[in-house]
Coordinates of C-alpha atoms and ligand atoms in Angstrom, one line a residue:
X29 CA 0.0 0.0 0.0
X30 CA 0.9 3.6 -0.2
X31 CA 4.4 4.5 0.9
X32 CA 3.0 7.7 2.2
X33 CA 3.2 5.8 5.9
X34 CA 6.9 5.0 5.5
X35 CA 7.8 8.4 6.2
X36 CA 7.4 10.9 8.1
X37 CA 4.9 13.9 7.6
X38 CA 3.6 17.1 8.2
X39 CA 0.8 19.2 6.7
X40 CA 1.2 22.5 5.9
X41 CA -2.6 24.2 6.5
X42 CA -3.4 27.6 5.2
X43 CA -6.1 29.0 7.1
X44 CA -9.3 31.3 6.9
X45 CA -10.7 30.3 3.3
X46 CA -14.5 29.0 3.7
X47 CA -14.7 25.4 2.3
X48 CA -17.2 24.4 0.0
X49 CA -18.2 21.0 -2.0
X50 CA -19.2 17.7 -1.2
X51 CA -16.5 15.3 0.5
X52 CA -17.8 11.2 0.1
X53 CA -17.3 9.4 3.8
X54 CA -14.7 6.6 4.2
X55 CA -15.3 3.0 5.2
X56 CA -15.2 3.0 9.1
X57 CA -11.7 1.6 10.1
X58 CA -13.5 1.1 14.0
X59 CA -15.6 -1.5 12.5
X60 CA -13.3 -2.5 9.7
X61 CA -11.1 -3.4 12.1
X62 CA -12.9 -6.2 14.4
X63 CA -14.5 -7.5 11.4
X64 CA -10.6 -8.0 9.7
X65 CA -10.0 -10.1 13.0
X66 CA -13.5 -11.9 12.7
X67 CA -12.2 -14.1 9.7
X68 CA -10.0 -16.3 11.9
X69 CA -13.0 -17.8 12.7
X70 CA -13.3 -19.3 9.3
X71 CA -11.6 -22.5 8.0
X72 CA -10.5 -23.0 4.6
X73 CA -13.2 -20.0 3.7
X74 CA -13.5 -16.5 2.6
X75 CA -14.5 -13.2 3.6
X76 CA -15.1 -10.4 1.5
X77 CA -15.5 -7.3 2.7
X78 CA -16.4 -4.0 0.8
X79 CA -15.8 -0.4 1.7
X80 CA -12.7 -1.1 3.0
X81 CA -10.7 2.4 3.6
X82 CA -7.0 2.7 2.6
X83 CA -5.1 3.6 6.4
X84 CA -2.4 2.4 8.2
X85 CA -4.7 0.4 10.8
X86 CA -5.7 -1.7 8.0
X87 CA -2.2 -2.3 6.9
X88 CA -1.0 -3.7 10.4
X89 CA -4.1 -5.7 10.6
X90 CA -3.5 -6.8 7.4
X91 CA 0.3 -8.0 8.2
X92 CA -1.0 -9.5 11.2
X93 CA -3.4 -12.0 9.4
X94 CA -1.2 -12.6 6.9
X95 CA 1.6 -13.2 9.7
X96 CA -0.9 -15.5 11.3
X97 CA -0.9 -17.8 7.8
X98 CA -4.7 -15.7 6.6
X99 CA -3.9 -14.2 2.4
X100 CA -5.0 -11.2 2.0
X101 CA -5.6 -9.3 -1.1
X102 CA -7.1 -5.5 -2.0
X103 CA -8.8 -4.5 -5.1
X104 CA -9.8 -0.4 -4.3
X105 CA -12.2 -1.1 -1.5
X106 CA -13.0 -4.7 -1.2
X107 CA -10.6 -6.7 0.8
X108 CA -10.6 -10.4 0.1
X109 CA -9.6 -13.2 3.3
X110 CA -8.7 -16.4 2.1
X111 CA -8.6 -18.3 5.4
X112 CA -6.5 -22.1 5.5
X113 CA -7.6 -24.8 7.7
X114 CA -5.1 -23.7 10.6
X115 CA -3.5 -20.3 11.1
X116 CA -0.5 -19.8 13.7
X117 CA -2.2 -19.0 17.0
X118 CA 0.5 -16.1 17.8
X119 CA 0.3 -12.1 17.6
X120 CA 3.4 -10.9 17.0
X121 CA 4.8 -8.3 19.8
X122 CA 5.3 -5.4 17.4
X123 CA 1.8 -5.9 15.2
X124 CA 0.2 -5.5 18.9
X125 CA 2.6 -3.0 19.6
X126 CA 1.8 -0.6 17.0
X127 CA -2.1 -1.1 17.0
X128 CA -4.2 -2.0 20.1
X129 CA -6.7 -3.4 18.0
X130 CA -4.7 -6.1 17.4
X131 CA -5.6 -7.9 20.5
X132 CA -9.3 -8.5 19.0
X133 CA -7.8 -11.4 17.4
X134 CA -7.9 -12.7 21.0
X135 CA -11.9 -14.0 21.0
X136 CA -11.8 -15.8 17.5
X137 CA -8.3 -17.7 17.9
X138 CA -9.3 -19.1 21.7
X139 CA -12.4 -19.9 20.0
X140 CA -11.8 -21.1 17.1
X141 CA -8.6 -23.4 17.8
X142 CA -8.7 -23.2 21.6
X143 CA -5.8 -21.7 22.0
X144 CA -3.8 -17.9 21.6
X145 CA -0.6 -15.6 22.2
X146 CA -1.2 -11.9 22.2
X147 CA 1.3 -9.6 23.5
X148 CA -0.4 -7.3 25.9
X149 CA -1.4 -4.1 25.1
X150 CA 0.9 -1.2 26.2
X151 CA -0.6 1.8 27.4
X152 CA -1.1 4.7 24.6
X153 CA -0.8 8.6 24.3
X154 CA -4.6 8.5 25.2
X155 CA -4.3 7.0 28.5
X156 CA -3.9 3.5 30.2
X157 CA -6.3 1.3 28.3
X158 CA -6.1 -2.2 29.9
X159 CA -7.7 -5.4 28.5
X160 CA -8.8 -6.7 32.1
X161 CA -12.5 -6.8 30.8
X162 CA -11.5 -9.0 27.4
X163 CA -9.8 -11.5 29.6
X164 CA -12.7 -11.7 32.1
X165 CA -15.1 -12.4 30.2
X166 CA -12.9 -15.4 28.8
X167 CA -12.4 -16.5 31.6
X168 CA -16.3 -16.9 32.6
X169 CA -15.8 -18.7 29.3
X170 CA -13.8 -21.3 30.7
X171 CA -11.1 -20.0 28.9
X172 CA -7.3 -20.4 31.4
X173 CA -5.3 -17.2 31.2
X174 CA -1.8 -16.5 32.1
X175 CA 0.5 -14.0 31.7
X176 CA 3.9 -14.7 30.7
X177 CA 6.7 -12.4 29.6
X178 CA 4.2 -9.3 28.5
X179 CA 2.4 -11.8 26.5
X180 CA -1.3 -13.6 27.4
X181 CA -1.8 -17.2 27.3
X182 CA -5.2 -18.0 26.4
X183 CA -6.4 -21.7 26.7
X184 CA -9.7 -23.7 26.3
X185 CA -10.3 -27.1 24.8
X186 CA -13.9 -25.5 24.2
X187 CA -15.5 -22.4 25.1
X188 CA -18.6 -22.6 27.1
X189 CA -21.5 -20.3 26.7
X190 CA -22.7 -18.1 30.1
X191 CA -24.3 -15.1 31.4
X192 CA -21.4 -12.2 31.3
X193 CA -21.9 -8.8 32.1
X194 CA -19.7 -6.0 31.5
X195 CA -18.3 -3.9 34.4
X196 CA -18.2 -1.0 31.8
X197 CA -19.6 -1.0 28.2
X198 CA -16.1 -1.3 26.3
X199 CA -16.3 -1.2 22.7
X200 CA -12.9 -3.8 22.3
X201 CA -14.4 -6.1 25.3
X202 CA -18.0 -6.7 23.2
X203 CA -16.5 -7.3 20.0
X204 CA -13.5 -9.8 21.3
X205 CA -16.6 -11.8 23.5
X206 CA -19.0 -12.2 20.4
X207 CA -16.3 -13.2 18.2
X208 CA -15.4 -15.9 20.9
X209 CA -18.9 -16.7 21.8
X210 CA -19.5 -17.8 18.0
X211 CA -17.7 -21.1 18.8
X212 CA -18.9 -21.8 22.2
X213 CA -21.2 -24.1 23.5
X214 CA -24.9 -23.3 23.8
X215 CA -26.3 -19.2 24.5
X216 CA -23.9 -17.0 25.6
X217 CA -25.3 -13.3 26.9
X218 CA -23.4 -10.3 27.5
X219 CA -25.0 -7.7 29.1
X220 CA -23.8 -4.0 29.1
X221 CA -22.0 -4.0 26.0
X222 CA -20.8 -1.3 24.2
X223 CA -23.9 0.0 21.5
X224 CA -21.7 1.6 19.3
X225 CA -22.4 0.9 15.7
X226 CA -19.3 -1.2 15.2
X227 CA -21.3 -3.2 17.3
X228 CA -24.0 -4.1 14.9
X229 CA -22.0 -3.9 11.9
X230 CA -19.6 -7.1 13.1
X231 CA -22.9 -8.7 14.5
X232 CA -23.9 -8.8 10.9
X233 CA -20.7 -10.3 10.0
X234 CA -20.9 -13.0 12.5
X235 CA -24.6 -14.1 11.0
X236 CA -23.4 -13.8 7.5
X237 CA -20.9 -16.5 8.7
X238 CA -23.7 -18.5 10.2
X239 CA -23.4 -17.4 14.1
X240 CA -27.4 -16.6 15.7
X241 CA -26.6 -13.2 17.1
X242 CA -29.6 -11.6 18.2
X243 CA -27.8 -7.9 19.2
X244 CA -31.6 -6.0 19.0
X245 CA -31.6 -5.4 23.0
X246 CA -29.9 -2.0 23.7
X247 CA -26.5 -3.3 25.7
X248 CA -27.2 -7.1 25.3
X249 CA -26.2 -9.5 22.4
X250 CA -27.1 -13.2 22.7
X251 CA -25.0 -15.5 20.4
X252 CA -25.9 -19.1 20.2
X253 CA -22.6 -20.8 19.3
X254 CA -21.8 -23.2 15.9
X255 CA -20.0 -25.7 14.8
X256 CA -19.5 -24.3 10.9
X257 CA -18.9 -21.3 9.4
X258 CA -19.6 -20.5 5.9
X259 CA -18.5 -18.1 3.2
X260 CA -19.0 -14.4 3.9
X261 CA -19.2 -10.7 2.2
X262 CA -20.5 -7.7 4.2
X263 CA -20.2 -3.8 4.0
X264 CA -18.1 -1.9 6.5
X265 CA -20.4 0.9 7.5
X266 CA -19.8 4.2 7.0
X267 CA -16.8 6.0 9.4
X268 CA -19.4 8.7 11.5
X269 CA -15.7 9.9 13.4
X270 CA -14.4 10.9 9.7
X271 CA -17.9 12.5 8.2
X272 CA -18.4 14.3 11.5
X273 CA -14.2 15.7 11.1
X274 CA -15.7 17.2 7.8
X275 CA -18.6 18.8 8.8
X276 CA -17.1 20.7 11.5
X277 CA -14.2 21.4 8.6
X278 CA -17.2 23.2 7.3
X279 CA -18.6 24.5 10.1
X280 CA -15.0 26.0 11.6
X281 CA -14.4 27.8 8.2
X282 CA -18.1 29.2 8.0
X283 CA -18.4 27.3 4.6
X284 CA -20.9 25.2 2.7
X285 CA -20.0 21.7 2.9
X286 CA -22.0 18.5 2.3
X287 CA -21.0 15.2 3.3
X288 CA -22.5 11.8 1.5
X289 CA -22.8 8.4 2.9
X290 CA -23.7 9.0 6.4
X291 CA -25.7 7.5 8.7
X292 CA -27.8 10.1 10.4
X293 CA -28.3 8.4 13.4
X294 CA -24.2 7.5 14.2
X295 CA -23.9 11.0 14.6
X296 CA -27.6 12.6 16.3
X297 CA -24.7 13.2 19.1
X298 CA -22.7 15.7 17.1
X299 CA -25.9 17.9 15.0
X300 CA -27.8 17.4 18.4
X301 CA -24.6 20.1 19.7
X302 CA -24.5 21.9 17.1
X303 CA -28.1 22.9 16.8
X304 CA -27.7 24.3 20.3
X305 CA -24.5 26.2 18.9
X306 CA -26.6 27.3 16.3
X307 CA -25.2 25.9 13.5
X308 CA -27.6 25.7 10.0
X309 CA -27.5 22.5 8.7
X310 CA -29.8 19.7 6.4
X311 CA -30.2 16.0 6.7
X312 CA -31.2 15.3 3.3
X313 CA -31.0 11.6 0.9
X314 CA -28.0 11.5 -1.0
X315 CA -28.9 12.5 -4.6
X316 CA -28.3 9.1 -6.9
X317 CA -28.0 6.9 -3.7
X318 CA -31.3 5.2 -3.0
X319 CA -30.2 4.5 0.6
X320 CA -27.7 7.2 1.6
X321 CA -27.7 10.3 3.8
X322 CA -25.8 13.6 3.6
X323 CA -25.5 16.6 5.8
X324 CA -24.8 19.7 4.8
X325 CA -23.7 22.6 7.2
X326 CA -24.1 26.4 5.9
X327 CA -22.7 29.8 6.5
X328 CA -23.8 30.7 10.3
X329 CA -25.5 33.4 10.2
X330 CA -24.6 34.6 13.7
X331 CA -21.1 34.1 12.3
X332 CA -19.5 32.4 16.0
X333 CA -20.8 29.2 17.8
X334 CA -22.6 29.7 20.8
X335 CA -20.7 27.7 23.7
X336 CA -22.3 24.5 24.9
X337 CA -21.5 22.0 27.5
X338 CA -21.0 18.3 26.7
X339 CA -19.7 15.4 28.3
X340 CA -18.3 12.4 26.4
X341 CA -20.2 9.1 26.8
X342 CA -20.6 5.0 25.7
X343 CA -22.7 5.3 22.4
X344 CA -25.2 7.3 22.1
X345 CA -23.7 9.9 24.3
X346 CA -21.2 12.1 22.9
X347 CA -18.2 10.2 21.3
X348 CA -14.6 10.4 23.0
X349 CA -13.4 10.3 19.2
X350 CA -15.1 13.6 18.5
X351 CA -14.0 15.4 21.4
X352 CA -10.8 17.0 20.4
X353 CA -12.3 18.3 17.0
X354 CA -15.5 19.6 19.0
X355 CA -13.1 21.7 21.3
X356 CA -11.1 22.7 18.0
X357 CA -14.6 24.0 17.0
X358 CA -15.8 25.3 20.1
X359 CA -12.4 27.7 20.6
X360 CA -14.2 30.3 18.3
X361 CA -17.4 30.4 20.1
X362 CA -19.0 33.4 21.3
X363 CA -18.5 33.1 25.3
X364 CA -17.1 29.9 27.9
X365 CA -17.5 25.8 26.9
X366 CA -17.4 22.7 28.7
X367 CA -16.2 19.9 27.5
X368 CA -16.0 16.5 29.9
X369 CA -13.5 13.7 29.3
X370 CA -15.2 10.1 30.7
X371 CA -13.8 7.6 28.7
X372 CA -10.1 7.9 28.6
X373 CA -7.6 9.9 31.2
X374 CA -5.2 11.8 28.8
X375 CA -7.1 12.8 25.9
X376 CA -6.5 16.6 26.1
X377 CA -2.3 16.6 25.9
X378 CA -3.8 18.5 22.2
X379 CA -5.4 21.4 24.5
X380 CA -1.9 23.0 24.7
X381 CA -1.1 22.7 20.9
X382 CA -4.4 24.6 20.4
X383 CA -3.4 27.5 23.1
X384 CA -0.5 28.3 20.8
X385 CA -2.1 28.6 17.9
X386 CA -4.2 31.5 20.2
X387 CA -6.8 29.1 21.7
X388 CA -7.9 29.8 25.3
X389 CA -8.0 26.1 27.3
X390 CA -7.6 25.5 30.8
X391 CA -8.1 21.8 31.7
X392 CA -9.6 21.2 35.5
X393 CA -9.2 17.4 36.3
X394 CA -11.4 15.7 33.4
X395 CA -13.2 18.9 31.9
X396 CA -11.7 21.4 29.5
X397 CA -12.8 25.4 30.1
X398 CA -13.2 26.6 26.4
X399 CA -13.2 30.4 26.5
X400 CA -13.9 31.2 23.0
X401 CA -11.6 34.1 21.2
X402 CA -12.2 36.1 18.4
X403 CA -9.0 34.3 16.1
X404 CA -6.8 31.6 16.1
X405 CA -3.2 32.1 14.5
X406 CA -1.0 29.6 12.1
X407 CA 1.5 27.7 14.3
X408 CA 3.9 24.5 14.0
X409 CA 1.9 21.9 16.4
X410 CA 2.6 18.3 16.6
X411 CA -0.5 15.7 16.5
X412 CA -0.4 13.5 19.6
X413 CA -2.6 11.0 18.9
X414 CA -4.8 10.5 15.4
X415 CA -8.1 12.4 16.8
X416 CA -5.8 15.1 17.7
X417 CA -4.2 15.7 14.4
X418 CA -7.3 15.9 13.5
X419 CA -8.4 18.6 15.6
X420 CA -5.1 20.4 15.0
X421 CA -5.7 20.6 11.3
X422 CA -9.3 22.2 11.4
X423 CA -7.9 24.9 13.8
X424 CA -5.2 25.2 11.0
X425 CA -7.8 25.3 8.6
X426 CA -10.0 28.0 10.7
X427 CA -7.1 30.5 11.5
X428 CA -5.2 33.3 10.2
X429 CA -1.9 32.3 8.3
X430 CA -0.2 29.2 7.9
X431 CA -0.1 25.8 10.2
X432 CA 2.3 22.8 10.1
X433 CA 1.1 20.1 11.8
X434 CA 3.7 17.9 12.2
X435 CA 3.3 13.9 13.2
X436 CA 1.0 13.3 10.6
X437 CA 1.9 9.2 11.1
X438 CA -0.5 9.2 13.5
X439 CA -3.5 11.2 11.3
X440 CA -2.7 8.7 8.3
X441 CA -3.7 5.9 11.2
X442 CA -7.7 6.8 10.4
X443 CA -8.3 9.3 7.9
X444 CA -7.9 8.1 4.1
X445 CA -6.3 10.9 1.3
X446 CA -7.0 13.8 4.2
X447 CA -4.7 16.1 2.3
X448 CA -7.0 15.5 -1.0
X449 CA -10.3 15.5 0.6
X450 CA -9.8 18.9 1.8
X451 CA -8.2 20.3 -1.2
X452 CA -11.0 19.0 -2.7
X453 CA -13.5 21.5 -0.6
X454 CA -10.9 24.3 -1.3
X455 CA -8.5 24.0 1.6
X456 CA -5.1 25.4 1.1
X457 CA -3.3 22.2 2.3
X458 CA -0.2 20.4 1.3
X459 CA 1.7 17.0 2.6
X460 CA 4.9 17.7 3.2
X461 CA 8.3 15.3 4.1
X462 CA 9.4 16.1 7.7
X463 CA 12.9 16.7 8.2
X464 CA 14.6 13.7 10.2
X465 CA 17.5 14.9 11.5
Ligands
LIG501 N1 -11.4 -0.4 29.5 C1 -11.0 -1.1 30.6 N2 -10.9 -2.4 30.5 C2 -11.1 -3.1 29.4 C3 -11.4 -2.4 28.2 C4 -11.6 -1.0 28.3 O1 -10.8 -0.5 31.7 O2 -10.9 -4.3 29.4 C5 -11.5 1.1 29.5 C6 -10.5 1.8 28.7 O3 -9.3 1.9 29.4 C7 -11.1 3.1 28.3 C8 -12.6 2.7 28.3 O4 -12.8 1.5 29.0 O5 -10.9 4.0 29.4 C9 -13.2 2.6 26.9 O6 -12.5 1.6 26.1 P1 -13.1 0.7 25.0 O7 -12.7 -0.7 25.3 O8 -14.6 1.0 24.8 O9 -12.3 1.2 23.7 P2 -11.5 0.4 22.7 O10 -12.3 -0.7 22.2 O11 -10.1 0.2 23.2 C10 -12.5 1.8 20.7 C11 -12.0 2.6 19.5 C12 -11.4 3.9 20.0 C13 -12.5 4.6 20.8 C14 -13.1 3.8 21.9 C15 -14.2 4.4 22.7 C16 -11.4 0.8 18.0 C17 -10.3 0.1 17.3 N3 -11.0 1.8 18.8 O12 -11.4 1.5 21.5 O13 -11.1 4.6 18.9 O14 -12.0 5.8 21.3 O15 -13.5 2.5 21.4 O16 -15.3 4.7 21.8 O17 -12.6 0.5 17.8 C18 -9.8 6.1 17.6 O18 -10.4 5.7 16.6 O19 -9.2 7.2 17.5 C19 -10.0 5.4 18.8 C20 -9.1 5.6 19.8

């Protein structure tokens, strides 16, 4: 795939223009992701999946599969899984390393072949993000665990379906417990799981493979276990984290800027907030798509946001994944925002790249004080994480002068031809080679 995540980059962002046009939404790498690790629960089968986006998560969990004996081919968007009759049962330290995700393959290897080496997670720039809830849940299983060397040891001649409930409703936790429910004995039902739309999008995987998932209840999924699998194709839905980045992209530069293939209610979080910050925009079907959505923002008429106050939440409260580009929004609003952390402890180390490009932030504990100014000014600022990159860019994109936001790696990790999409709306932004010294 594209050399562009070889190397190091930075994006050079020339603010103030107003955007306009139409950008198309990506495939969602959150649910892409699972789903990849889903097809180790085939044998001498195939999955095809379409709408696949090009990104560097995809890459790792592409070498991963194919490390684990799975071939894997592209053709634009649909990825092909041709899985053998055994795959090697081990996750290799640095695949895991590089991409958390990469412990879903956890629930269909134990599952599947009874047996599974995962290096453990490290922490990440977002916060400590353990896997204690995956491994419980196992556990109730019948699954034995150890830890050895920074690696878990999964075991179970067969995994037994059980009542399991969630202690909180983690996204990783529901996905890597239905994948491994899919080979166990009898009804397995976990309660409190995470209702994101990821959710529903690997349920439909699972059945298209044969699995009974009934995932209707809000926060409870039943699975009734098999003994087959069969061929499989699905869609990965579309990525409501990207399509919401470009709407506020609109939004921030006070242009007019629809986005196609969305899923209106993925994001009712986001236009819910920025009705109350008075923002204009339409819901309307996607001309020439019988099925699809866009929404388009316009000009605000009362030119600055009003402040608003939200809290990040589990699905359908406000996404932790949105929350650095709703600050980056909300640091042009006409008076004091409040925006509350719940999901993960260090997701504002972005709030200081903002304040130098003239944002006013003051984090207390959790919450963020937003005191909106009247202009933000170019600046270099480094990405720390991918949803931070993004945020830094639509500041870039909404100030006066030029930005480079440097640690682009980490933006390439979710967001497919960023640079192009926005040109494509009239940004003012190039990709450029970052100097390694
Ligand atoms: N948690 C535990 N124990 C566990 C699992 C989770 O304490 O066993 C905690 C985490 O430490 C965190 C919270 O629960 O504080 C939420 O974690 P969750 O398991 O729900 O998140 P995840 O599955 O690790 C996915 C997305 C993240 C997104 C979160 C929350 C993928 C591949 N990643 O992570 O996406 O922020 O859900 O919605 O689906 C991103 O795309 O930028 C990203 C970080």
């Amino acid at each position: 795939m594209g050399s562009v995540f070889l190397k190091m980059y930075k994006m050079k962002v020339r603010g103030v223009a107003s955007l306009k046009g139409r950008v198309n939404t990506q495939g969602a790498k959150n649910a892409a992701l699972p789903i990849m690790a889903s097809c180790l629960l085939l044998k001498g089968q195939k999955m095809i999946l379409d709408n696949v986006p090009n990104l560097q998560d995809i890459d790792t969990m592409t070498d991963l599969l194919r490390a684990m004996g799975v071939s894997v081919s592209r053709d634009k968007g649909t990825m092909t899984f041709d899985v053998p009759e055994d795959v090697s049962c081990e996750a290799p330290e640095h695949l895991v390393r590089k991409m958390r995700a990469s412990s879903l393959v956890l629930g269909p290897l134990v599952a599947r072949y009874g047996r599974a080496v995962v290096s453990m997670p490290g922490g990440c720039s977002i916060g400590s993000r353990p896997i204690d809830l995956h491994l419980k849940g196992l556990v109730k299983m019948g699954a034995k665990i150890e830890m050895r060397n920074g690696f878990v040891h999964a075991s179970a001649k067969r995994l037994r379906g059980c009542r399991i409930y969630l202690d909180f409703p983690s996204v990783g936790a529901t996905e890597n417990l239905m994948m491994a429910a899919a080979f166990a004995t009898g009804e397995t039902i976990i309660e409190n799981t995470a209702r994101e739309p990821e959710i529903d999008n690997l349920a439909t995987v699972l059945r298209g493979m044969g699995v009974k998932v009934d995932a209707e209840g809000a926060g409870c999924v039943r699975i009734r276990g098999v003994g087959e699998t069969q061929d499989c194709r699905e869609r990965v839905i579309p990525d409501r984290i990207e399509a919401c980045t470009y709407i506020l992209a609109g939004v921030m530069t006070g242009g007019e800027v629809t986005v196609d293939d969305v899923v209106p209610e993925h994001i009712d979080a986001l236009l819910a907030k920025l009705e109350e910050a008075g923002v204009s925009f339409s819901v309307l079907p996607t001309a020439g798509n019988g099925a699809g959505y866009s929404v388009a923002v316009y000009p605000n008429i009362t030119k600055k946001l009003r402040p608003i106050s939200i809290k990040t939440m589990p699905f359908p409260g406000f996404p932790t994944d949105m929350q650095p580009l709703i600050v980056a929004a909300l640091t042009k609003s006409s008076g004091v925002s409040l925006v509350e952390e719940n999901l993960f402890q260090a997701r504002f180390l972005y709030a200081g790249e903002l304040n130098r490009m003239g944002a006013d932030i003051d984090i207390k504990n959790n919450t963020a004080v937003i005191r909106g100014v009247n202009s933000l000014d170019g600046a270099v600022v480094a990405a720390t994480d991918l949803r931070a990159g993004a945020a830094l860019i639509l500041a870039g994109l909404a100030s006066e002068g030029e930005s480079s936001v440097e640690n682009m790696e980490y933006v390439f990790r979710g967001y497919e031809n960023i640079d192009a999409k926005l040109r494509a709306i009239g940004a003012d932004v190039a990709l450029e080679a970052a100097d390694q010294s």
